[in-house]
XYZ file of C-alpha atoms in Angstrom:
709
model
C 105.687 -18.792 -2.443
C 108.915 -19.918 -0.922
C 109.421 -20.838 2.726
C 112.423 -19.641 4.763
C 113.943 -23.115 4.526
C 114.546 -22.391 0.832
C 116.535 -19.194 1.374
C 119.831 -21.088 1.103
C 118.878 -22.317 -2.353
C 119.360 -18.804 -3.778
C 122.860 -17.480 -4.551
C 122.262 -14.172 -2.781
C 125.930 -13.175 -2.909
C 125.695 -13.153 -6.705
C 122.723 -10.775 -6.621
C 122.701 -7.017 -6.092
C 120.400 -4.746 -4.115
C 120.578 -0.991 -3.562
C 123.723 -1.172 -1.443
C 125.710 -3.943 -3.091
C 125.729 -7.744 -2.721
C 122.457 -9.140 -1.320
C 124.111 -11.584 1.080
C 122.308 -9.938 4.041
C 118.797 -10.559 2.660
C 118.318 -14.128 4.073
C 119.258 -13.039 7.588
C 116.831 -10.108 7.510
C 113.977 -12.271 6.201
C 114.568 -14.866 8.952
C 114.562 -12.097 11.550
C 111.141 -10.969 10.391
C 109.746 -14.456 11.054
C 111.118 -14.374 14.587
C 110.299 -10.918 15.893
C 107.564 -8.355 15.571
C 109.910 -5.343 15.330
C 113.470 -6.645 14.989
C 116.402 -4.262 14.824
C 119.817 -4.427 13.221
C 123.042 -4.012 15.190
C 122.910 -0.327 14.256
C 119.495 0.011 15.882
C 117.593 0.291 12.607
C 114.365 -1.526 11.820
C 115.106 -4.709 9.882
C 111.922 -4.576 7.830
C 112.471 -0.967 6.789
C 116.087 -1.687 5.858
C 115.100 -4.753 3.834
C 112.464 -2.861 1.890
C 114.815 0.069 1.306
C 117.451 -2.330 -0.043
C 115.011 -4.007 -2.420
C 113.025 -0.963 -3.565
C 115.179 2.106 -3.139
C 113.295 5.248 -4.194
C 111.485 3.284 -6.889
C 114.558 1.434 -8.194
C 114.416 -2.355 -8.332
C 117.289 -4.838 -8.319
C 117.960 -8.501 -9.184
C 117.629 -9.366 -5.496
C 114.131 -7.830 -5.523
C 112.912 -10.398 -8.026
C 114.258 -13.342 -6.006
C 112.855 -11.946 -2.756
C 109.229 -11.646 -3.935
C 108.189 -15.294 -3.201
C 109.739 -15.070 0.273
C 107.988 -11.770 1.026
C 104.673 -13.299 -0.067
C 105.244 -16.290 2.254
C 106.012 -13.873 5.096
C 102.822 -11.914 4.425
C 100.715 -15.059 4.535
C 102.276 -16.649 7.625
C 103.429 -13.812 9.905
C 100.469 -11.818 11.135
C 102.377 -8.969 12.772
C 104.031 -7.941 9.471
C 101.112 -8.754 7.182
C 99.766 -5.280 6.486
C 103.210 -3.800 5.810
C 104.242 -6.661 3.544
C 101.053 -6.470 1.501
C 101.754 -2.761 1.022
C 105.331 -3.562 -0.039
C 104.166 -6.111 -2.606
C 101.630 -3.614 -3.914
C 104.382 -1.069 -4.381
C 106.510 -3.572 -6.284
C 103.694 -4.453 -8.698
C 102.090 -1.035 -9.198
C 102.053 0.356 -12.680
C 104.315 3.305 -13.344
C 103.123 6.497 -15.029
C 103.687 4.997 -18.475
C 101.529 1.939 -17.735
C 102.528 -1.709 -17.576
C 106.333 -2.104 -17.677
C 107.678 -4.238 -20.549
C 107.602 -7.951 -19.651
C 111.302 -8.361 -20.376
C 112.306 -5.474 -18.075
C 113.193 -6.031 -14.431
C 110.099 -4.086 -13.371
C 107.940 -6.252 -15.617
C 109.413 -9.468 -14.217
C 108.973 -8.274 -10.628
C 105.356 -7.417 -11.388
C 104.747 -10.876 -12.876
C 106.314 -12.457 -9.780
C 103.972 -10.509 -7.481
C 100.900 -11.317 -9.576
C 101.796 -15.020 -9.378
C 101.371 -14.791 -5.595
C 97.989 -13.040 -5.706
C 95.687 -16.105 -5.634
C 96.899 -17.169 -2.191
C 97.325 -13.643 -0.851
C 93.708 -12.797 -1.692
C 92.782 -14.816 1.358
C 93.884 -11.752 3.318
C 90.742 -9.957 2.093
C 88.899 -11.605 4.994
C 91.612 -11.043 7.619
C 90.316 -10.092 11.089
C 92.402 -6.887 11.021
C 90.620 -4.135 9.007
C 93.965 -2.557 8.100
C 95.119 -5.844 6.597
C 91.867 -6.096 4.649
C 92.465 -2.624 3.230
C 96.036 -3.525 2.288
C 94.774 -6.691 0.553
C 92.215 -4.625 -1.410
C 95.004 -2.362 -2.628
C 97.031 -5.394 -3.663
C 94.043 -6.834 -5.553
C 93.892 -3.672 -7.666
C 97.334 -4.247 -9.180
C 96.206 -7.568 -10.638
C 94.558 -8.312 -13.951
C 91.258 -6.629 -14.803
C 88.577 -7.769 -14.523
C 89.516 -9.728 -11.440
C 88.759 -13.381 -10.744
C 85.038 -13.840 -9.958
C 85.857 -15.039 -6.446
C 87.781 -11.841 -5.726
C 84.917 -9.721 -7.080
C 82.429 -11.593 -4.874
C 84.619 -11.092 -1.801
C 84.990 -7.391 -2.523
C 81.232 -7.069 -2.962
C 80.704 -8.779 0.393
C 83.184 -6.408 2.038
C 81.390 -3.416 0.575
C 77.996 -4.686 1.747
C 78.795 -5.818 5.275
C 82.291 -4.947 6.524
C 82.158 -3.158 9.908
C 84.965 -0.774 8.875
C 83.771 2.209 6.846
C 87.237 2.690 5.324
C 87.336 -0.938 4.234
C 83.890 -0.599 2.631
C 85.064 2.547 0.818
C 88.208 0.855 -0.471
C 86.190 -2.163 -1.597
C 83.839 0.129 -3.524
C 86.793 1.846 -5.213
C 88.320 -1.523 -6.100
C 85.055 -2.804 -7.569
C 84.996 0.163 -9.960
C 88.274 -1.189 -11.351
C 87.794 -4.934 -11.084
C 84.090 -5.695 -11.542
C 83.490 -6.886 -15.140
C 79.901 -5.544 -15.230
C 79.792 -1.740 -15.748
C 76.045 -1.604 -15.145
C 76.432 -3.200 -11.719
C 79.231 -0.771 -10.899
C 77.053 2.238 -11.718
C 74.039 0.994 -9.760
C 76.255 0.257 -6.765
C 77.880 3.691 -6.850
C 74.568 5.518 -7.297
C 73.302 3.899 -4.117
C 76.585 4.584 -2.306
C 76.266 8.350 -2.857
C 73.620 8.280 -0.103
C 75.416 5.730 2.097
C 75.452 6.049 5.862
C 79.265 6.293 5.981
C 81.171 9.380 4.933
C 84.103 7.361 3.563
C 81.806 5.367 1.282
C 80.036 8.475 -0.032
C 83.392 10.048 -0.803
C 84.683 6.938 -2.586
C 81.517 6.727 -4.675
C 81.702 10.387 -5.681
C 85.355 10.084 -6.723
C 84.685 6.961 -8.770
C 81.853 8.705 -10.615
C 84.018 11.791 -11.175
C 86.643 9.555 -12.734
C 84.184 8.729 -15.528
C 82.821 12.289 -15.869
C 84.097 15.069 -18.086
C 84.684 18.403 -16.325
C 83.127 20.685 -15.328
C 81.793 18.247 -12.776
C 78.168 18.097 -11.621
C 77.599 20.324 -8.611
C 76.010 17.483 -6.631
C 79.175 15.366 -6.823
C 81.425 18.311 -5.977
C 79.228 18.982 -2.943
C 79.696 15.403 -1.722
C 83.495 15.669 -2.005
C 83.461 19.071 -0.304
C 81.353 17.853 2.610
C 82.731 14.351 3.115
C 86.372 14.919 2.154
C 87.077 17.490 4.862
C 86.764 15.276 7.931
C 89.660 13.487 9.588
C 89.718 9.794 8.615
C 89.042 8.226 11.964
C 89.342 4.582 10.981
C 92.946 4.485 9.803
C 96.032 5.260 11.811
C 97.979 6.507 8.786
C 96.204 9.822 8.251
C 98.749 11.021 5.706
C 97.817 8.216 3.294
C 95.829 9.362 0.242
C 92.064 9.069 0.770
C 90.801 6.715 -0.612
C 93.822 4.920 -2.021
C 95.233 6.103 -5.352
C 94.802 4.132 -8.511
C 97.836 1.999 -9.360
C 100.295 4.182 -11.220
C 98.635 7.461 -10.189
C 101.493 9.885 -9.431
C 99.545 11.910 -6.871
C 96.626 11.739 -4.527
C 93.577 10.478 -6.409
C 91.443 13.333 -5.146
C 93.899 15.946 -6.362
C 94.261 14.372 -9.784
C 90.516 14.252 -10.296
C 89.498 17.532 -8.725
C 92.076 19.734 -10.384
C 90.716 18.756 -13.789
C 87.866 21.137 -12.875
C 89.530 24.227 -11.347
C 86.338 25.952 -10.230
C 85.067 22.766 -8.625
C 88.442 22.174 -6.974
C 88.520 25.670 -5.515
C 85.019 25.289 -4.104
C 86.070 22.003 -2.497
C 89.252 23.593 -1.150
C 87.321 26.467 0.420
C 84.934 23.995 2.058
C 87.832 21.970 3.465
C 89.478 25.152 4.744
C 86.227 26.262 6.377
C 86.115 22.867 8.107
C 89.547 23.433 9.649
C 91.995 22.709 6.814
C 92.927 19.366 8.386
C 96.429 18.282 7.338
C 96.347 21.317 5.007
C 94.179 19.347 2.577
C 92.333 22.500 1.529
C 95.307 24.848 1.239
C 97.344 22.214 -0.599
C 94.519 21.703 -3.073
C 94.562 25.456 -3.703
C 98.256 25.194 -4.526
C 97.602 22.296 -6.888
C 94.997 24.354 -8.743
C 97.482 27.170 -9.230
C 100.156 24.730 -10.414
C 97.842 23.379 -13.114
C 95.730 26.384 -14.180
C 96.401 29.979 -15.137
C 94.743 33.235 -14.046
C 93.250 32.060 -10.770
C 95.732 33.796 -8.500
C 93.209 36.138 -6.860
C 90.912 33.243 -5.922
C 93.858 31.247 -4.607
C 95.151 34.112 -2.453
C 91.703 34.639 -0.928
C 91.399 30.945 -0.061
C 94.909 30.732 1.413
C 94.268 33.826 3.519
C 91.271 32.034 5.033
C 93.484 29.043 5.856
C 96.374 30.941 7.462
C 94.743 31.739 10.853
C 93.850 28.057 11.274
C 97.498 26.932 11.563
C 99.860 27.532 14.456
C 102.649 25.194 13.379
C 105.546 27.167 11.924
C 106.118 24.903 8.936
C 102.428 24.960 7.997
C 102.191 28.749 8.285
C 105.404 29.040 6.320
C 104.076 26.980 3.418
C 100.856 29.023 3.220
C 102.515 32.443 3.410
C 105.142 31.323 0.917
C 102.385 30.334 -1.520
C 100.667 33.711 -1.065
C 103.966 35.504 -1.731
C 104.423 33.638 -4.992
C 100.891 34.467 -6.132
C 100.646 38.082 -5.044
C 102.412 39.900 -7.911
C 99.916 38.268 -10.312
C 96.855 38.430 -8.070
C 96.260 42.180 -7.837
C 95.097 43.904 -4.677
C 93.854 41.204 -2.267
C 91.854 43.654 -0.158
C 92.478 45.288 3.197
C 91.675 42.171 5.238
C 94.365 40.086 3.576
C 96.892 42.926 3.657
C 96.290 43.451 7.401
C 96.706 39.722 7.991
C 100.028 39.704 6.145
C 101.221 42.829 7.927
C 100.733 41.107 11.264
C 102.813 38.166 10.027
C 105.498 40.481 8.639
C 105.952 42.039 12.087
C 106.557 38.664 13.747
C 109.595 37.980 15.894
C 111.460 34.902 14.750
C 113.796 35.123 17.763
C 110.939 34.540 20.211
C 109.726 31.655 18.094
C 113.116 29.975 18.110
C 113.616 30.492 21.844
C 110.283 28.793 22.490
C 111.223 25.647 20.614
C 110.528 22.514 22.695
C 113.323 20.689 20.892
C 116.181 22.816 22.186
C 115.291 25.074 25.140
C 118.511 27.078 24.758
C 118.079 27.981 21.111
C 118.150 31.641 20.132
C 117.679 32.817 16.561
C 118.532 36.128 15.010
C 118.624 37.608 11.530
C 121.826 39.260 10.382
C 122.741 41.248 7.294
C 126.205 39.724 6.926
C 127.237 37.936 3.787
C 126.926 39.262 0.243
C 123.840 41.289 0.919
C 121.710 38.328 2.016
C 120.145 37.940 5.422
C 121.553 35.164 7.549
C 119.621 33.378 10.229
C 121.983 31.987 12.809
C 120.714 29.483 15.335
C 122.967 28.974 18.353
C 122.577 26.382 21.096
C 123.467 27.415 24.609
C 123.561 25.579 27.909
C 123.453 22.081 26.436
C 122.983 19.390 29.040
C 124.884 16.122 29.265
C 122.454 14.427 26.893
C 123.393 16.952 24.250
C 127.119 17.156 24.900
C 127.964 16.490 21.262
C 125.732 19.251 19.919
C 127.840 21.864 18.101
C 127.827 25.394 19.467
C 126.025 26.772 16.457
C 124.167 25.808 13.326
C 123.829 28.277 10.499
C 121.382 28.573 7.651
C 121.125 31.179 4.932
C 118.045 33.083 3.818
C 118.528 33.891 0.127
C 116.594 34.735 -3.002
C 113.354 35.631 -1.318
C 111.441 32.729 0.181
C 113.973 30.002 -0.662
C 115.503 28.630 2.502
C 118.694 26.599 2.654
C 118.081 24.249 5.534
C 120.824 23.513 8.085
C 122.612 20.225 7.562
C 124.966 20.006 10.516
C 124.685 19.035 14.143
C 122.605 16.579 16.066
C 118.954 16.020 15.278
C 117.610 18.140 18.108
C 119.668 21.143 17.085
C 118.668 20.780 13.461
C 114.980 20.474 14.287
C 115.170 23.606 16.427
C 116.983 25.438 13.645
C 114.332 24.359 11.167
C 111.594 25.697 13.420
C 113.402 29.012 13.734
C 113.888 29.127 9.989
C 110.223 28.353 9.413
C 109.298 31.387 11.494
C 111.853 33.543 9.688
C 110.424 32.326 6.400
C 106.906 33.336 7.477
C 108.157 36.863 8.204
C 110.121 37.141 4.958
C 107.368 35.708 2.762
C 104.732 37.937 4.346
C 106.918 40.919 3.515
C 107.371 39.677 -0.041
C 103.606 39.291 -0.390
C 102.995 42.831 0.874
C 105.622 44.154 -1.510
C 103.945 42.252 -4.333
C 100.633 44.007 -3.728
C 102.299 47.375 -3.099
C 101.396 47.875 0.564
C 103.495 50.937 1.414
C 103.024 50.479 5.162
C 105.852 47.983 4.950
C 108.200 50.810 3.926
C 107.929 52.682 7.203
C 111.328 51.180 8.067
C 112.791 50.224 4.680
C 116.307 49.820 6.057
C 115.252 46.651 7.875
C 113.900 44.969 4.745
C 115.757 42.380 2.687
C 116.966 42.865 -0.877
C 114.306 40.575 -2.377
C 111.512 42.542 -0.673
C 112.840 45.878 -1.873
C 113.414 44.446 -5.350
C 109.770 43.361 -5.469
C 108.671 46.912 -4.672
C 110.909 48.332 -7.400
C 109.773 45.749 -9.937
C 106.022 45.998 -9.433
C 105.372 49.345 -7.670
C 108.365 51.493 -8.552
C 106.734 54.921 -8.746
C 104.870 54.561 -5.451
C 107.800 53.078 -3.537
C 110.649 55.315 -4.699
C 109.770 58.406 -2.606
C 110.040 56.326 0.549
C 113.144 54.474 -0.591
C 115.197 57.477 -1.708
C 116.515 58.340 1.799
C 117.810 54.828 2.428
C 118.761 53.745 -1.110
C 122.463 54.655 -0.741
C 122.876 52.373 2.263
C 120.785 49.600 0.724
C 122.735 49.656 -2.547
C 126.027 49.567 -0.684
C 124.960 46.309 0.962
C 125.198 44.708 -2.466
C 121.969 42.701 -2.495
C 121.932 41.004 -5.902
C 118.121 41.097 -6.060
C 117.983 44.823 -5.321
C 120.716 45.650 -7.846
C 118.960 43.596 -10.531
C 115.796 45.636 -9.978
C 117.553 48.984 -9.657
C 117.955 49.869 -13.342
C 120.503 52.222 -14.902
C 118.577 55.379 -13.974
C 118.835 54.842 -10.235
C 122.228 53.198 -10.487
C 123.769 56.262 -12.148
C 122.709 58.408 -9.201
C 124.393 56.067 -6.735
C 127.719 55.286 -8.367
C 129.776 55.513 -5.108
C 127.526 52.986 -3.413
C 127.642 50.681 -6.429
C 131.419 50.712 -6.348
C 131.351 49.979 -2.637
C 129.017 47.034 -3.272
C 131.385 45.589 -5.877
C 134.383 46.178 -3.654
C 132.895 44.468 -0.606
C 130.528 41.948 -2.242
C 131.615 41.082 -5.809
C 128.431 39.855 -7.478
C 127.155 39.435 -11.010
C 124.561 42.131 -10.453
C 127.069 44.760 -9.299
C 129.564 44.018 -12.062
C 126.908 43.989 -14.787
C 125.157 47.150 -13.619
C 128.356 49.192 -13.657
C 128.926 48.166 -17.268
C 125.386 49.161 -18.231
C 126.119 52.724 -17.084
C 128.752 53.035 -19.816
C 131.499 55.642 -19.982
C 129.123 58.570 -19.473
C 127.765 57.228 -16.203
C 131.026 56.077 -14.623
C 134.585 57.286 -14.034
C 138.148 56.072 -14.302
C 138.033 54.654 -10.786
C 135.163 52.383 -11.851
C 137.222 50.834 -14.629
C 140.170 50.339 -12.276
C 137.892 48.717 -9.701
C 136.457 46.300 -12.270
C 140.000 45.320 -13.225
C 140.687 44.275 -9.621
C 138.030 41.516 -9.677
C 140.458 38.618 -9.633
C 140.145 35.398 -11.635
C 140.084 33.682 -8.241
C 136.563 35.074 -7.755
C 133.571 33.260 -9.202
C 134.328 32.798 -12.872
C 131.030 34.321 -14.019
C 131.612 37.418 -11.838
C 135.125 37.734 -13.274
C 133.675 37.494 -16.805
C 131.032 40.156 -16.181
C 133.579 42.497 -14.599
C 135.915 42.130 -17.584
C 133.057 42.873 -20.007
C 131.859 45.887 -18.014
C 135.363 47.331 -18.039
C 135.521 46.889 -21.824
C 132.168 48.646 -22.266
C 133.366 51.569 -20.155
C 136.856 51.964 -21.639
C 136.252 50.729 -25.191
C 139.347 48.496 -24.859
C 138.045 44.957 -25.382
C 141.363 43.116 -25.658
C 141.730 42.206 -21.935
C 138.114 41.016 -21.855
C 138.566 38.968 -25.038
C 141.549 37.141 -23.588
C 139.850 36.559 -20.228
C 136.641 35.271 -21.834
C 138.529 33.025 -24.254
C 140.352 31.391 -21.338
C 137.141 31.041 -19.333
C 135.239 29.470 -22.239
C 137.909 26.810 -22.474
C 138.159 26.131 -18.745
C 134.674 26.720 -17.328
C 131.067 25.827 -17.986
C 130.094 27.867 -21.088
C 126.556 28.589 -19.885
C 127.990 30.758 -17.104
C 130.266 32.735 -19.438
C 128.237 33.131 -22.636
C 125.843 35.809 -21.276
C 128.879 37.994 -20.602
C 130.189 37.331 -24.122
C 126.865 38.470 -25.601
C 126.965 41.684 -23.590
C 130.154 42.668 -25.374
C 128.197 43.077 -28.585
C 130.360 43.902 -31.645
C 133.399 44.259 -29.364
C 133.254 40.505 -28.898
C 133.505 39.633 -32.619
C 136.967 38.010 -32.193
C 135.271 35.342 -30.037
C 132.906 34.273 -32.837
C 134.806 31.031 -33.681
C 134.786 29.859 -30.048
C 131.099 30.706 -29.660
C 130.142 29.042 -32.962
C 131.848 25.845 -31.823
C 129.520 25.766 -28.804
C 126.376 25.729 -30.954
C 126.787 21.940 -31.175
C 128.393 21.483 -27.790
C 127.550 18.091 -26.220
C 126.640 19.984 -23.047
C 123.166 20.901 -24.244
C 122.433 23.482 -21.592
C 124.746 26.041 -23.238
C 123.558 25.865 -26.860
C 120.845 28.510 -26.663
C 123.190 30.845 -24.790
C 125.770 30.281 -27.536
C 123.192 31.208 -30.189
C 122.305 34.357 -28.271
C 125.946 35.377 -27.838
C 126.767 34.658 -31.496
C 124.164 36.941 -33.056
C 124.872 39.704 -30.544
C 128.610 39.815 -31.278
C 128.319 39.246 -35.036
C 125.044 41.063 -35.730
C 123.982 38.120 -37.906
C 121.104 35.952 -36.622
C 120.831 33.741 -39.717
C 123.446 31.092 -38.807
C 121.878 30.441 -35.384
C 118.193 30.557 -36.353
C 118.033 26.849 -37.371
C 119.598 25.893 -34.041
C 117.024 27.920 -32.108
C 114.084 26.538 -34.067
C 115.299 22.999 -33.419
C 115.617 23.769 -29.703
C 112.124 25.223 -29.579
C 110.763 21.937 -31.004
C 107.338 23.201 -32.192
C 104.567 21.055 -30.789
C 101.001 21.318 -29.590
C 101.387 18.742 -26.856
C 102.876 19.157 -23.432
C 103.321 17.427 -20.099
C 103.626 19.204 -16.767
C 106.952 17.498 -16.037
C 108.361 17.714 -19.576
C 111.986 18.826 -19.110
C 112.165 19.699 -22.824
C 110.309 22.904 -21.930
C 113.528 24.227 -20.406
C 115.178 24.010 -23.825
C 112.155 25.612 -25.491
C 112.046 28.405 -22.934
C 115.757 29.201 -23.418
C 115.374 29.235 -27.222
C 112.288 31.450 -27.008
C 114.185 33.865 -24.773
C 116.798 34.299 -27.488
C 114.210 34.673 -30.256
C 112.305 37.263 -28.220
C 115.548 39.153 -27.693
C 116.126 39.139 -31.448
C 112.629 40.516 -32.077
C 113.068 43.240 -29.491
C 116.398 44.290 -30.984
C 115.016 44.251 -34.528
C 117.288 41.405 -35.618
C 114.285 39.181 -36.414
C 111.754 40.848 -38.708
C 108.996 38.254 -38.297
C 108.441 35.219 -36.136
C 109.029 32.008 -38.129
C 105.610 30.540 -38.999
C 106.606 27.036 -37.906
C 106.765 28.367 -34.338
C 103.177 29.619 -34.298
C 101.517 26.395 -33.005
C 103.876 26.334 -30.038
C 103.524 30.051 -29.386
C 99.738 30.016 -29.602
C 99.653 27.140 -27.138
C 101.934 28.992 -24.710
C 100.008 32.249 -25.095
C 96.422 31.019 -24.913
C 96.347 27.725 -23.009
C 94.116 27.953 -19.918
C 96.338 25.276 -18.377
C 99.874 25.943 -17.388
C 102.135 24.651 -20.117
C 104.925 23.765 -17.707
C 105.162 23.491 -13.947
C 107.917 26.115 -13.774
C 108.460 29.431 -15.565
C 105.029 29.208 -17.174
C 104.394 32.941 -16.720
C 107.619 33.794 -18.523
C 106.798 31.294 -21.257
C 103.436 32.981 -21.861
C 105.063 36.431 -21.884
C 107.666 35.327 -24.429
C 104.995 33.760 -26.624
C 102.894 36.905 -26.590
C 105.921 39.013 -27.476
C 106.767 36.783 -30.431
C 103.163 36.732 -31.679
C 102.950 40.531 -31.923
C 102.748 42.350 -35.240
C 105.890 42.055 -37.396
C 108.632 44.525 -36.578
C 110.562 46.527 -39.134
C 113.736 44.819 -40.268
């Protein structure tokens, strides 16, 4: 440890922290000795700023290493900052997801510096403040294992006799890590399963689960279901994971353990929801199960529907309805009760919700259809008082692509918070409609003209035959709005019957979907005016829209020369991944572009290589030159990680290979791909956190019987 008198012995100006030279570190450390909650000249908390400078979003700096002994001295000698500083030191020394950082790395040296301070800091295990004792227990767990006998004895004493149930629970969890005698650990935990305190029973059950292979014993799952649902009454930070996570654990310890057994996790989630879904612990656990496991959508929807009536907060309701909307197309019919519940949400009035916001009494929200076919939610502030004189007159946010919300980023905090509340309500309405469309509830189509493009697209994608009779009267107007989602789902058959509206959509809202769909109709489904209209899409428009319009015109007229020249210029000047799909659509007409496309197969910008392979075989008719590239991108393997970004490359390569199989350009699937494909097709776990359903579909398509060459 180093006392504040030694701060001048460090050349802080020669060290860096997150925001540049660390010359301000000594002053902030001295301020923490002097005041309980000091502030900077800008009105910010000194302690929070210091920690943010030294450990910015997980990044460490040379100044962090030098500051560790001073932070340890502060923790030991300044009682009012002790808990926070112990937590900070724990964060600096925690293992990352890959384990112990290399000793020579900055993270490794910072960890060693923190561990050097542990012997003295372990005196905090007997601090009068129970929150400090809990923070000291967490710090003890980042040290060497097994721990020093004195630390183990102190932890055992805390477990046996501490008046705080949360402290006893944390001590029990720590002993499972630090006690050198496994037999003692097991005896202690077996007794703790029947302890008088809920927190201790929960900690014991989780520690036993950590050593148990799933599926977990029903008795342990029952303990977690019963004792994990209550609000932790002995700690003021209720959002903190319960009990504390293991060092290096990327998520809540409960979630990591429980989701290894999906059936057990869902039973726990339903119990927590039945107990009130405090802090959305139950509904969030449902979402975690769906993120990790396949084919449990129906169970997840049923559980989330039980949670929805328990929440009145707009953001909480929004997150639950959004999750239901994402699950519904794969969940099947959820039953009349769930559909009625969603219908009530879909009829909600976001304007009333916004006007009732306590953050800005003058806020009014409304949904508009202006702007490229997407709904816009505008939030205006009226009658601002003197205390809000600087608030802008309006803040805008856009509702696009179904449930994705672009949050407002302008204006003062009160305006933004009110806008976010209004958007949360609008998101509840939109996501409820998406969920009803996903399960094919035709009651939503009583007024189809008021529905967004994504909702109508969901009907056309999943329940086309049932929905079309009700959509036919309003389809011309809806197509003319130019919603990209609706046009993507329309298909050539419906598009051909609504050519005037398609042209109007392209004229008023030039989008990829409108330009591409007109080209798919071909010369028999269009007219000369269509080709002239496509020629008017200027290069000043989005470059990918300009490319698609040029290709569609070539497909209609048969004259590819203007498109070839436009695409050649765009490939040189723009990101190839946005242009190559248009090149591939040209088919044999695009053969003159083969040299430019072939050059992109080894482009240093990796994200365009699979698109280049796809475009090359489509314009040349020869898949052989690109097959080695695609197989290398697919990287056959039987291992995976939920956050493995390489799956994006594999997915893109598999898309191209599946397209080759469908078109008959690939007679059989290469055998070296079979391990990867069988994993993607049959794994009960999700192979990747995103696009897993598409990955499974592609794998199944490629594993089908060989096609004729």
